[in-house]
mmCIF file of C-alpha atoms in Angstrom:
data_model
loop_
_atom_site.group_PDB
_atom_site.id
_atom_site.type_symbol
_atom_site.label_atom_id
_atom_site.label_comp_id
_atom_site.label_asym_id
_atom_site.label_seq_id
_atom_site.Cartn_x
_atom_site.Cartn_y
_atom_site.Cartn_z
ATOM 1 C CA UNK W 27 -114.059 -38.645 72.092
ATOM 2 C CA UNK W 28 -117.828 -39.044 71.604
ATOM 3 C CA UNK W 29 -118.636 -39.295 75.358
ATOM 4 C CA UNK W 30 -116.577 -36.185 76.102
ATOM 5 C CA UNK W 31 -118.146 -32.729 75.516
ATOM 6 C CA UNK W 32 -116.588 -30.932 72.534
ATOM 7 C CA UNK W 33 -115.322 -27.377 73.298
ATOM 8 C CA UNK W 34 -116.500 -24.492 71.108
ATOM 9 C CA UNK W 35 -114.253 -23.277 68.279
ATOM 10 C CA UNK W 36 -112.721 -19.828 68.705
ATOM 11 C CA UNK W 37 -110.210 -17.568 66.979
ATOM 12 C CA UNK W 38 -107.571 -15.605 68.844
ATOM 13 C CA UNK W 39 -105.389 -12.807 67.509
ATOM 14 C CA UNK W 40 -101.768 -13.996 67.663
ATOM 15 C CA UNK W 41 -99.816 -11.171 65.945
ATOM 16 C CA UNK W 42 -101.110 -7.886 64.596
ATOM 17 C CA UNK W 43 -97.787 -6.919 62.920
ATOM 18 C CA UNK W 44 -97.685 -7.361 59.087
ATOM 19 C CA UNK W 45 -95.403 -9.980 57.552
ATOM 20 C CA UNK W 46 -92.017 -8.640 56.395
ATOM 21 C CA UNK W 47 -91.475 -7.927 52.688
ATOM 22 C CA UNK W 48 -90.456 -10.940 50.576
ATOM 23 C CA UNK W 49 -89.358 -11.723 47.035
ATOM 24 C CA UNK W 50 -91.989 -12.831 44.536
ATOM 25 C CA UNK W 51 -91.030 -14.687 41.341
ATOM 26 C CA UNK W 52 -93.327 -14.835 38.315
ATOM 27 C CA UNK W 53 -93.102 -17.784 35.877
ATOM 28 C CA UNK W 54 -90.132 -17.601 33.511
ATOM 29 C CA UNK W 55 -90.640 -16.344 29.966
ATOM 30 C CA UNK W 56 -89.688 -18.163 26.745
ATOM 31 C CA UNK W 57 -86.241 -19.712 26.373
ATOM 32 C CA UNK W 58 -83.739 -17.609 24.446
ATOM 33 C CA UNK W 59 -82.534 -20.617 22.424
ATOM 34 C CA UNK W 60 -84.690 -22.978 20.379
ATOM 35 C CA UNK W 61 -82.243 -25.777 21.134
ATOM 36 C CA UNK W 62 -79.384 -26.375 23.519
ATOM 37 C CA UNK W 63 -78.703 -24.292 26.604
ATOM 38 C CA UNK W 64 -80.452 -20.920 26.746
ATOM 39 C CA UNK W 65 -81.710 -18.346 29.231
ATOM 40 C CA UNK W 66 -85.245 -17.562 30.362
ATOM 41 C CA UNK W 67 -86.075 -14.242 32.030
ATOM 42 C CA UNK W 68 -88.287 -14.222 35.125
ATOM 43 C CA UNK W 69 -89.722 -11.172 36.885
ATOM 44 C CA UNK W 70 -88.527 -10.762 40.483
ATOM 45 C CA UNK W 71 -90.339 -8.173 42.633
ATOM 46 C CA UNK W 72 -90.429 -7.210 46.298
ATOM 47 C CA UNK W 73 -93.928 -7.510 47.796
ATOM 48 C CA UNK W 74 -95.543 -7.360 51.249
ATOM 49 C CA UNK W 75 -98.933 -8.719 52.333
ATOM 50 C CA UNK W 76 -101.046 -5.982 53.962
ATOM 51 C CA UNK W 77 -104.657 -6.614 54.959
ATOM 52 C CA UNK W 78 -104.750 -9.755 52.881
ATOM 53 C CA UNK W 79 -103.365 -8.153 49.672
ATOM 54 C CA UNK W 80 -99.896 -8.095 48.124
ATOM 55 C CA UNK W 81 -98.447 -4.609 47.898
ATOM 56 C CA UNK W 82 -95.379 -3.788 45.767
ATOM 57 C CA UNK W 83 -92.477 -2.465 47.833
ATOM 58 C CA UNK W 84 -89.052 -0.981 47.185
ATOM 59 C CA UNK W 85 -86.387 -3.633 46.483
ATOM 60 C CA UNK W 86 -84.126 -2.467 49.311
ATOM 61 C CA UNK W 87 -86.802 -3.539 51.811
ATOM 62 C CA UNK W 88 -86.338 -7.203 50.789
ATOM 63 C CA UNK W 89 -83.225 -9.190 51.803
ATOM 64 C CA UNK W 90 -80.741 -8.497 49.013
ATOM 65 C CA UNK W 91 -78.716 -11.664 49.665
ATOM 66 C CA UNK W 92 -81.797 -13.802 49.092
ATOM 67 C CA UNK W 93 -82.919 -12.223 45.791
ATOM 68 C CA UNK W 94 -83.578 -14.941 43.164
ATOM 69 C CA UNK W 95 -81.917 -14.789 39.759
ATOM 70 C CA UNK W 96 -83.690 -12.837 37.041
ATOM 71 C CA UNK W 97 -82.304 -15.185 34.336
ATOM 72 C CA UNK W 98 -82.375 -18.955 34.693
ATOM 73 C CA UNK W 99 -80.927 -21.625 32.364
ATOM 74 C CA UNK W 100 -83.344 -23.530 30.151
ATOM 75 C CA UNK W 101 -83.193 -26.320 27.571
ATOM 76 C CA UNK W 102 -86.038 -27.006 25.106
ATOM 77 C CA UNK W 103 -84.324 -29.769 23.163
ATOM 78 C CA UNK W 104 -80.857 -30.941 22.184
ATOM 79 C CA UNK W 105 -79.339 -29.105 19.224
ATOM 80 C CA UNK W 106 -78.653 -30.999 16.044
ATOM 81 C CA UNK W 107 -75.383 -29.083 15.689
ATOM 82 C CA UNK W 108 -73.028 -27.455 18.174
ATOM 83 C CA UNK W 109 -69.631 -25.769 18.316
ATOM 84 C CA UNK W 110 -66.636 -27.806 19.442
ATOM 85 C CA UNK W 111 -63.054 -26.725 19.989
ATOM 86 C CA UNK W 112 -59.514 -28.043 19.953
ATOM 87 C CA UNK W 113 -57.075 -27.591 22.828
ATOM 88 C CA UNK W 114 -55.499 -24.178 23.385
ATOM 89 C CA UNK W 115 -52.194 -23.604 21.617
ATOM 90 C CA UNK W 116 -49.031 -22.627 23.441
ATOM 91 C CA UNK W 117 -48.451 -18.960 24.226
ATOM 92 C CA UNK W 118 -47.310 -17.091 21.117
ATOM 93 C CA UNK W 119 -44.351 -15.519 22.935
ATOM 94 C CA UNK W 120 -41.541 -16.910 25.032
ATOM 95 C CA UNK W 121 -41.719 -13.883 27.336
ATOM 96 C CA UNK W 122 -44.088 -11.016 27.951
ATOM 97 C CA UNK W 123 -47.722 -10.937 26.890
ATOM 98 C CA UNK W 124 -48.950 -13.062 23.988
ATOM 99 C CA UNK W 125 -52.021 -14.892 22.749
ATOM 100 C CA UNK W 126 -53.344 -18.431 22.603
ATOM 101 C CA UNK W 127 -55.628 -19.743 19.881
ATOM 102 C CA UNK W 128 -57.767 -22.803 19.350
ATOM 103 C CA UNK W 129 -59.577 -24.214 16.351
ATOM 104 C CA UNK W 130 -63.375 -24.177 16.223
ATOM 105 C CA UNK W 131 -65.491 -26.579 14.203
ATOM 106 C CA UNK W 132 -69.176 -27.413 13.904
ATOM 107 C CA UNK W 133 -70.227 -30.903 15.075
ATOM 108 C CA UNK W 134 -73.333 -32.919 14.334
ATOM 109 C CA UNK W 135 -74.801 -34.214 17.588
ATOM 110 C CA UNK W 136 -76.022 -37.345 15.785
ATOM 111 C CA UNK W 137 -72.830 -38.418 14.005
ATOM 112 C CA UNK W 138 -70.314 -36.485 16.192
ATOM 113 C CA UNK W 139 -68.497 -35.530 12.993
ATOM 114 C CA UNK W 140 -67.498 -32.102 11.718
ATOM 115 C CA UNK W 141 -69.889 -30.468 9.252
ATOM 116 C CA UNK W 142 -70.028 -27.155 7.376
ATOM 117 C CA UNK W 143 -69.735 -24.211 9.834
ATOM 118 C CA UNK W 144 -72.857 -22.654 8.311
ATOM 119 C CA UNK W 145 -74.964 -25.146 10.312
ATOM 120 C CA UNK W 146 -73.735 -23.566 13.572
ATOM 121 C CA UNK W 147 -73.751 -19.903 12.590
ATOM 122 C CA UNK W 148 -76.917 -19.136 14.621
ATOM 123 C CA UNK W 149 -75.530 -20.662 17.835
ATOM 124 C CA UNK W 150 -73.356 -18.721 20.313
ATOM 125 C CA UNK W 151 -69.667 -19.580 20.158
ATOM 126 C CA UNK W 152 -66.999 -19.302 22.829
ATOM 127 C CA UNK W 153 -63.815 -17.318 22.201
ATOM 128 C CA UNK W 154 -61.038 -18.827 20.085
ATOM 129 C CA UNK W 155 -58.342 -16.295 21.059
ATOM 130 C CA UNK W 156 -57.258 -15.356 24.585
ATOM 131 C CA UNK W 157 -54.380 -13.527 26.193
ATOM 132 C CA UNK W 158 -51.500 -15.231 27.969
ATOM 133 C CA UNK W 159 -48.333 -14.242 29.793
ATOM 134 C CA UNK W 160 -44.979 -16.013 29.673
ATOM 135 C CA UNK W 161 -43.313 -13.885 32.350
ATOM 136 C CA UNK W 162 -41.342 -10.654 32.058
ATOM 137 C CA UNK W 163 -38.827 -10.254 29.246
ATOM 138 C CA UNK W 164 -35.182 -9.559 30.110
ATOM 139 C CA UNK W 165 -35.208 -6.355 28.056
ATOM 140 C CA UNK W 166 -37.877 -4.584 26.027
ATOM 141 C CA UNK W 167 -36.525 -3.140 22.779
ATOM 142 C CA UNK W 168 -38.514 -0.837 20.531
ATOM 143 C CA UNK W 169 -42.205 -0.085 20.487
ATOM 144 C CA UNK W 170 -44.965 -0.859 18.085
ATOM 145 C CA UNK W 171 -47.455 1.652 16.768
ATOM 146 C CA UNK W 172 -51.118 1.185 17.643
ATOM 147 C CA UNK W 173 -53.551 -0.250 15.136
ATOM 148 C CA UNK W 174 -53.997 -3.587 13.461
ATOM 149 C CA UNK W 175 -51.704 -5.211 10.949
ATOM 150 C CA UNK W 176 -53.008 -6.912 7.840
ATOM 151 C CA UNK W 177 -50.804 -9.784 6.650
ATOM 152 C CA UNK W 178 -51.375 -12.630 4.210
ATOM 153 C CA UNK W 179 -51.127 -16.073 5.796
ATOM 154 C CA UNK W 180 -49.407 -17.364 2.677
ATOM 155 C CA UNK W 181 -46.301 -15.623 1.317
ATOM 156 C CA UNK W 182 -47.455 -12.537 -0.563
ATOM 157 C CA UNK W 183 -46.387 -11.873 -4.132
ATOM 158 C CA UNK W 184 -46.077 -8.259 -5.234
ATOM 159 C CA UNK W 185 -48.417 -7.676 -8.139
ATOM 160 C CA UNK W 186 -46.729 -5.787 -11.014
ATOM 161 C CA UNK W 187 -48.394 -2.737 -12.528
ATOM 162 C CA UNK W 188 -49.611 -2.736 -16.106
ATOM 163 C CA UNK W 189 -46.861 -1.686 -18.445
ATOM 164 C CA UNK W 190 -48.661 1.314 -19.955
ATOM 165 C CA UNK W 191 -50.494 2.450 -16.817
ATOM 166 C CA UNK W 192 -49.140 5.078 -14.419
ATOM 167 C CA UNK W 193 -48.519 3.906 -10.886
ATOM 168 C CA UNK W 194 -50.994 5.250 -8.264
ATOM 169 C CA UNK W 195 -50.294 4.018 -4.761
ATOM 170 C CA UNK W 196 -52.894 3.620 -2.034
ATOM 171 C CA UNK W 197 -52.036 6.004 0.770
ATOM 172 C CA UNK W 198 -52.383 3.312 3.477
ATOM 173 C CA UNK W 199 -51.190 0.136 1.818
ATOM 174 C CA UNK W 200 -48.501 1.166 -0.625
ATOM 175 C CA UNK W 201 -50.054 -1.036 -3.302
ATOM 176 C CA UNK W 202 -50.635 0.314 -6.853
ATOM 177 C CA UNK W 203 -54.353 0.753 -7.526
ATOM 178 C CA UNK W 204 -53.638 -0.244 -11.106
ATOM 179 C CA UNK W 205 -51.864 -3.401 -9.969
ATOM 180 C CA UNK W 206 -52.984 -6.603 -11.588
ATOM 181 C CA UNK W 207 -51.634 -9.696 -13.267
ATOM 182 C CA UNK W 208 -50.187 -9.163 -16.691
ATOM 183 C CA UNK W 209 -48.995 -11.475 -19.379
ATOM 184 C CA UNK W 210 -45.337 -12.395 -19.048
ATOM 185 C CA UNK W 211 -43.669 -12.378 -22.453
ATOM 186 C CA UNK W 212 -40.844 -14.636 -23.422
ATOM 187 C CA UNK W 213 -37.964 -13.469 -25.601
ATOM 188 C CA UNK W 214 -38.216 -16.574 -27.735
ATOM 189 C CA UNK W 215 -40.656 -19.438 -28.087
ATOM 190 C CA UNK W 216 -44.021 -20.154 -29.652
ATOM 191 C CA UNK W 217 -47.366 -18.596 -28.965
ATOM 192 C CA UNK W 218 -48.367 -21.705 -27.007
ATOM 193 C CA UNK W 219 -45.657 -21.104 -24.402
ATOM 194 C CA UNK W 220 -46.650 -17.442 -24.103
ATOM 195 C CA UNK W 221 -50.310 -18.332 -23.643
ATOM 196 C CA UNK W 222 -49.465 -20.908 -20.990
ATOM 197 C CA UNK W 223 -47.493 -18.301 -19.049
ATOM 198 C CA UNK W 224 -50.428 -15.910 -19.313
ATOM 199 C CA UNK W 225 -52.859 -18.537 -18.013
ATOM 200 C CA UNK W 226 -50.692 -19.198 -14.974
ATOM 201 C CA UNK W 227 -50.917 -15.489 -14.083
ATOM 202 C CA UNK W 228 -54.719 -15.307 -14.128
ATOM 203 C CA UNK W 229 -56.110 -17.751 -11.555
ATOM 204 C CA UNK W 230 -55.932 -16.626 -7.941
ATOM 205 C CA UNK W 231 -55.155 -12.990 -8.711
ATOM 206 C CA UNK W 232 -56.715 -9.631 -7.885
ATOM 207 C CA UNK W 233 -57.301 -7.125 -10.717
ATOM 208 C CA UNK W 234 -57.368 -3.458 -9.680
ATOM 209 C CA UNK W 235 -57.368 -1.724 -13.073
ATOM 210 C CA UNK W 236 -60.402 0.360 -14.115
ATOM 211 C CA UNK W 237 -60.898 -1.849 -17.209
ATOM 212 C CA UNK W 238 -59.442 -5.093 -18.483
ATOM 213 C CA UNK W 239 -59.865 -8.420 -20.245
ATOM 214 C CA UNK W 240 -59.422 -11.701 -18.344
ATOM 215 C CA UNK W 241 -58.816 -14.890 -20.321
ATOM 216 C CA UNK W 242 -59.894 -17.935 -18.274
ATOM 217 C CA UNK W 243 -59.723 -20.483 -21.106
ATOM 218 C CA UNK W 244 -57.296 -23.400 -21.233
ATOM 219 C CA UNK W 245 -56.701 -23.546 -17.485
ATOM 220 C CA UNK W 246 -54.755 -26.512 -16.140
ATOM 221 C CA UNK W 247 -56.884 -26.730 -12.979
ATOM 222 C CA UNK W 248 -60.606 -27.389 -12.828
ATOM 223 C CA UNK W 249 -61.306 -24.401 -10.599
ATOM 224 C CA UNK W 250 -60.107 -20.887 -11.367
ATOM 225 C CA UNK W 251 -60.957 -17.860 -9.228
ATOM 226 C CA UNK W 252 -60.192 -14.204 -9.890
ATOM 227 C CA UNK W 253 -61.176 -11.031 -8.040
ATOM 228 C CA UNK W 254 -61.829 -7.523 -9.329
ATOM 229 C CA UNK W 255 -61.539 -4.546 -7.008
ATOM 230 C CA UNK W 256 -62.204 -0.836 -7.313
ATOM 231 C CA UNK W 257 -62.411 2.073 -4.852
ATOM 232 C CA UNK W 258 -65.615 2.707 -2.925
ATOM 233 C CA UNK W 259 -68.236 4.733 -4.818
ATOM 234 C CA UNK W 260 -67.698 2.576 -7.924
ATOM 235 C CA UNK W 261 -69.388 -0.555 -9.303
ATOM 236 C CA UNK W 262 -68.121 -3.157 -11.774
ATOM 237 C CA UNK W 263 -69.694 -4.231 -15.085
ATOM 238 C CA UNK W 264 -68.694 -7.546 -16.677
ATOM 239 C CA UNK W 265 -69.514 -8.887 -20.139
ATOM 240 C CA UNK W 266 -68.588 -12.317 -21.524
ATOM 241 C CA UNK W 267 -66.748 -11.986 -24.834
ATOM 242 C CA UNK W 268 -66.442 -15.736 -25.443
ATOM 243 C CA UNK W 269 -67.663 -18.837 -23.646
ATOM 244 C CA UNK W 270 -67.156 -22.548 -24.224
ATOM 245 C CA UNK W 271 -68.600 -24.162 -21.096
ATOM 246 C CA UNK W 272 -70.195 -27.627 -21.230
ATOM 247 C CA UNK W 273 -73.318 -27.195 -19.103
ATOM 248 C CA UNK W 274 -74.228 -30.891 -19.320
ATOM 249 C CA UNK W 275 -70.870 -31.852 -17.820
ATOM 250 C CA UNK W 276 -71.407 -29.504 -14.881
ATOM 251 C CA UNK W 277 -69.201 -26.634 -15.988
ATOM 252 C CA UNK W 278 -70.358 -23.321 -14.527
ATOM 253 C CA UNK W 279 -69.403 -19.704 -13.898
ATOM 254 C CA UNK W 280 -70.165 -18.003 -10.560
ATOM 255 C CA UNK W 281 -70.264 -14.265 -9.830
ATOM 256 C CA UNK W 282 -70.431 -13.170 -6.178
ATOM 257 C CA UNK W 283 -70.250 -9.833 -4.402
ATOM 258 C CA UNK W 284 -71.434 -8.211 -1.197
ATOM 259 C CA UNK W 285 -74.876 -7.553 -2.703
ATOM 260 C CA UNK W 286 -75.234 -10.111 -5.506
ATOM 261 C CA UNK W 287 -74.846 -13.815 -6.329
ATOM 262 C CA UNK W 288 -75.309 -15.258 -9.800
ATOM 263 C CA UNK W 289 -74.403 -18.452 -11.637
ATOM 264 C CA UNK W 290 -74.547 -19.118 -15.353
ATOM 265 C CA UNK W 291 -73.556 -21.412 -18.161
ATOM 266 C CA UNK W 292 -75.876 -21.022 -21.144
ATOM 267 C CA UNK W 293 -76.168 -17.762 -23.093
ATOM 268 C CA UNK W 294 -73.233 -16.257 -21.218
ATOM 269 C CA UNK W 295 -72.022 -14.083 -24.162
ATOM 270 C CA UNK W 296 -75.376 -12.257 -23.978
ATOM 271 C CA UNK W 297 -75.079 -11.498 -20.256
ATOM 272 C CA UNK W 298 -74.159 -8.212 -18.560
ATOM 273 C CA UNK W 299 -73.160 -8.623 -14.901
ATOM 274 C CA UNK W 300 -73.423 -5.671 -12.501
ATOM 275 C CA UNK W 301 -71.615 -6.153 -9.183
ATOM 276 C CA UNK W 302 -73.602 -3.298 -7.523
ATOM 277 C CA UNK W 303 -70.540 -2.733 -5.273
ATOM 278 C CA UNK W 304 -66.817 -2.156 -5.779
ATOM 279 C CA UNK W 305 -65.636 -5.797 -5.577
ATOM 280 C CA UNK W 306 -66.506 -8.937 -7.541
ATOM 281 C CA UNK W 307 -65.366 -12.559 -7.274
ATOM 282 C CA UNK W 308 -65.518 -14.722 -10.426
ATOM 283 C CA UNK W 309 -65.221 -18.504 -10.038
ATOM 284 C CA UNK W 310 -65.009 -20.855 -12.999
ATOM 285 C CA UNK W 311 -65.303 -24.650 -12.857
ATOM 286 C CA UNK W 312 -64.499 -26.659 -15.979
ATOM 287 C CA UNK W 313 -64.279 -30.384 -16.630
ATOM 288 C CA UNK W 314 -63.071 -30.620 -20.219
ATOM 289 C CA UNK W 315 -59.592 -29.298 -21.135
ATOM 290 C CA UNK W 316 -59.572 -26.068 -23.127
ATOM 291 C CA UNK W 317 -62.995 -24.868 -22.019
ATOM 292 C CA UNK W 318 -63.547 -21.560 -20.267
ATOM 293 C CA UNK W 319 -64.595 -17.960 -20.769
ATOM 294 C CA UNK W 320 -63.035 -14.658 -21.772
ATOM 295 C CA UNK W 321 -64.577 -11.743 -19.915
ATOM 296 C CA UNK W 322 -64.214 -7.993 -20.148
ATOM 297 C CA UNK W 323 -64.808 -5.697 -17.195
ATOM 298 C CA UNK W 324 -65.092 -1.964 -16.616
ATOM 299 C CA UNK W 325 -66.011 0.284 -13.710
ATOM 300 C CA UNK W 326 -68.197 3.333 -13.246
ATOM 301 C CA UNK W 327 -69.653 5.488 -10.486
ATOM 302 C CA UNK W 328 -72.263 3.469 -8.603
ATOM 303 C CA UNK W 329 -75.891 4.258 -9.418
ATOM 304 C CA UNK W 330 -76.930 3.631 -5.787
ATOM 305 C CA UNK W 331 -74.960 4.371 -2.636
ATOM 306 C CA UNK W 332 -74.026 1.093 -0.894
ATOM 307 C CA UNK W 333 -71.547 2.434 1.674
ATOM 308 C CA UNK W 334 -71.319 4.811 4.633
ATOM 309 C CA UNK W 335 -69.148 7.912 4.389
ATOM 310 C CA UNK W 336 -66.891 6.530 7.141
ATOM 311 C CA UNK W 337 -66.368 3.150 5.372
ATOM 312 C CA UNK W 338 -62.929 2.181 4.066
ATOM 313 C CA UNK W 339 -61.756 -0.287 1.407
ATOM 314 C CA UNK W 340 -58.317 -1.914 1.708
ATOM 315 C CA UNK W 341 -56.519 -3.922 -0.961
ATOM 316 C CA UNK W 342 -53.056 -5.405 -1.010
ATOM 317 C CA UNK W 343 -50.805 -7.736 0.970
ATOM 318 C CA UNK W 344 -50.529 -5.667 4.175
ATOM 319 C CA UNK W 345 -51.633 -2.464 5.839
ATOM 320 C CA UNK W 346 -52.728 -0.707 9.024
ATOM 321 C CA UNK W 347 -56.337 -0.380 10.207
ATOM 322 C CA UNK W 348 -57.310 2.526 12.442
ATOM 323 C CA UNK W 349 -60.626 3.338 14.119
ATOM 324 C CA UNK W 350 -62.658 5.621 11.831
ATOM 325 C CA UNK W 351 -63.151 9.080 13.288
ATOM 326 C CA UNK W 352 -66.775 9.926 14.032
ATOM 327 C CA UNK W 353 -68.089 12.945 15.850
ATOM 328 C CA UNK W 354 -71.205 12.708 18.050
ATOM 329 C CA UNK W 355 -73.469 14.294 15.414
ATOM 330 C CA UNK W 356 -72.449 11.610 12.870
ATOM 331 C CA UNK W 357 -72.957 8.529 15.069
ATOM 332 C CA UNK W 358 -76.730 8.104 14.938
ATOM 333 C CA UNK W 359 -77.475 4.706 13.412
ATOM 334 C CA UNK W 360 -74.167 4.560 11.502
ATOM 335 C CA UNK W 361 -71.820 1.580 11.713
ATOM 336 C CA UNK W 362 -68.395 2.242 10.227
ATOM 337 C CA UNK W 363 -66.945 -0.649 8.248
ATOM 338 C CA UNK W 364 -63.573 -1.569 6.795
ATOM 339 C CA UNK W 365 -63.658 -3.907 3.780
ATOM 340 C CA UNK W 366 -60.534 -5.982 3.098
ATOM 341 C CA UNK W 367 -60.008 -7.784 -0.215
ATOM 342 C CA UNK W 368 -56.847 -9.646 -1.210
ATOM 343 C CA UNK W 369 -55.996 -11.978 -4.069
ATOM 344 C CA UNK W 370 -58.087 -15.211 -3.960
ATOM 345 C CA UNK W 371 -54.921 -17.264 -3.501
ATOM 346 C CA UNK W 372 -54.114 -15.403 -0.264
ATOM 347 C CA UNK W 373 -55.681 -15.317 3.196
ATOM 348 C CA UNK W 374 -56.061 -12.486 5.716
ATOM 349 C CA UNK W 375 -54.562 -12.231 9.186
ATOM 350 C CA UNK W 376 -55.577 -9.350 11.471
ATOM 351 C CA UNK W 377 -53.603 -8.756 14.648
ATOM 352 C CA UNK W 378 -54.679 -6.087 17.129
ATOM 353 C CA UNK W 379 -51.587 -4.335 18.428
ATOM 354 C CA UNK W 380 -53.485 -1.846 20.592
ATOM 355 C CA UNK W 381 -57.194 -1.641 21.465
ATOM 356 C CA UNK W 382 -59.117 0.677 23.758
ATOM 357 C CA UNK W 383 -62.865 0.109 23.522
ATOM 358 C CA UNK W 384 -63.798 1.610 26.873
ATOM 359 C CA UNK W 385 -66.714 4.045 27.201
ATOM 360 C CA UNK W 386 -64.541 6.750 28.663
ATOM 361 C CA UNK W 387 -62.553 7.391 25.479
ATOM 362 C CA UNK W 388 -62.842 10.182 22.969
ATOM 363 C CA UNK W 389 -64.955 10.318 19.837
ATOM 364 C CA UNK W 390 -62.836 7.733 17.997
ATOM 365 C CA UNK W 391 -63.478 4.888 20.474
ATOM 366 C CA UNK W 392 -66.074 2.163 19.944
ATOM 367 C CA UNK W 393 -67.537 -0.382 22.358
ATOM 368 C CA UNK W 394 -66.760 -3.509 20.375
ATOM 369 C CA UNK W 395 -65.273 -4.673 17.084
ATOM 370 C CA UNK W 396 -66.980 -7.246 14.862
ATOM 371 C CA UNK W 397 -64.910 -9.167 12.283
ATOM 372 C CA UNK W 398 -66.727 -11.139 9.590
ATOM 373 C CA UNK W 399 -65.285 -13.836 7.314
ATOM 374 C CA UNK W 400 -67.143 -13.215 4.043
ATOM 375 C CA UNK W 401 -66.607 -16.732 2.644
ATOM 376 C CA UNK W 402 -68.337 -18.441 5.595
ATOM 377 C CA UNK W 403 -70.305 -15.424 6.990
ATOM 378 C CA UNK W 404 -68.900 -16.322 10.415
ATOM 379 C CA UNK W 405 -68.521 -13.358 12.765
ATOM 380 C CA UNK W 406 -66.357 -12.886 15.851
ATOM 381 C CA UNK W 407 -66.793 -10.062 18.374
ATOM 382 C CA UNK W 408 -63.918 -8.576 20.383
ATOM 383 C CA UNK W 409 -64.550 -6.487 23.526
ATOM 384 C CA UNK W 410 -62.451 -4.508 25.961
ATOM 385 C CA UNK W 411 -58.719 -4.021 25.646
ATOM 386 C CA UNK W 412 -57.722 -7.572 24.735
ATOM 387 C CA UNK W 413 -55.215 -8.131 21.977
ATOM 388 C CA UNK W 414 -56.334 -10.662 19.399
ATOM 389 C CA UNK W 415 -55.310 -12.518 16.271
ATOM 390 C CA UNK W 416 -57.923 -13.336 13.623
ATOM 391 C CA UNK W 417 -57.437 -15.310 10.407
ATOM 392 C CA UNK W 418 -59.788 -15.735 7.461
ATOM 393 C CA UNK W 419 -60.739 -18.821 5.479
ATOM 394 C CA UNK W 420 -61.257 -16.782 2.303
ATOM 395 C CA UNK W 421 -59.865 -13.675 0.653
ATOM 396 C CA UNK W 422 -62.422 -11.153 1.937
ATOM 397 C CA UNK W 423 -63.148 -9.788 5.400
ATOM 398 C CA UNK W 424 -65.270 -7.029 6.932
ATOM 399 C CA UNK W 425 -64.660 -5.142 10.169
ATOM 400 C CA UNK W 426 -67.430 -3.210 11.912
ATOM 401 C CA UNK W 427 -66.856 -0.674 14.696
ATOM 402 C CA UNK W 428 -69.905 -0.557 16.989
ATOM 403 C CA UNK W 429 -70.805 1.896 19.728
#
């Protein structure tokens, strides 16, 4: 084009109307999960370019159907551990509404083998209970009262009351507060047979008396666990009367409660254990036959308040759990809890017969229910009006009612 004259450059106005509003996306923030799949939040705004500058506009001026997502998936790295699940079970009923359950377990992403659930406790977990329907029943007979039923997974054994103690029954559970294992005497026989019967009544039991002596010597099994329970507002004191544990062989005594954890072997007869709450679990592990401890416990009014006024404590093989009543003036920052403690040899099953967690209810309704397995510290949250079945791995559970 060198021989041809070059025309002069010029600018012509093509459209004086401003560009229509559009969506603007800022870079996403940090990922919500340090490993595995998470969510990152990004800011989405409606802007319009006027006179060469972006001006913020109302969102309805931008095309709603084209609005980008405010949360996007993100992955920083693969998790070392993750939740895995078994297949869903069959519907629990042959007709009508029922539930389906599945087993959860924590997997190592390196070995693909199950590990302790504590490794996965910080990772979100999908539901393990869901509703199902097996079609209408031919005839509905009877009705069930609302609430939740507390049942032991293993067959429950009624605990006899102490012979000299009056019987005081819990108003909700029908279980004597003074209930606890007692020595079973034999009309004839030597002291050895009587002691053996007494030993068999100690391990795996729940003691509810205000004071008592527990003989954990001469156990046939290596591990022996007992529980001590008292009403809320009390705490438990334990002293070791005698101890013959071989520390070198690995024999040990463990005390655990909601606010304390302590192990010991040496100088146990000089120790005074304070549970700081109204329940205490004592676990003994021995290696050599005949070894063990004899402990004495008592209860007193707690020196520090460790509970809310709306909290409840339940003992015994079964009972009914109702939402605690709270009025609007009492709700600020208060989470009502129900503590459940059964004998260490038993497990807890909670079945919701009727739930209504909607926001439109009265002052007794809560937005969700949290159930915690104390032995593994694993928590499960239930929302809405779904019926559910929950089972523990240990002998203690906590229920929280959240607004």
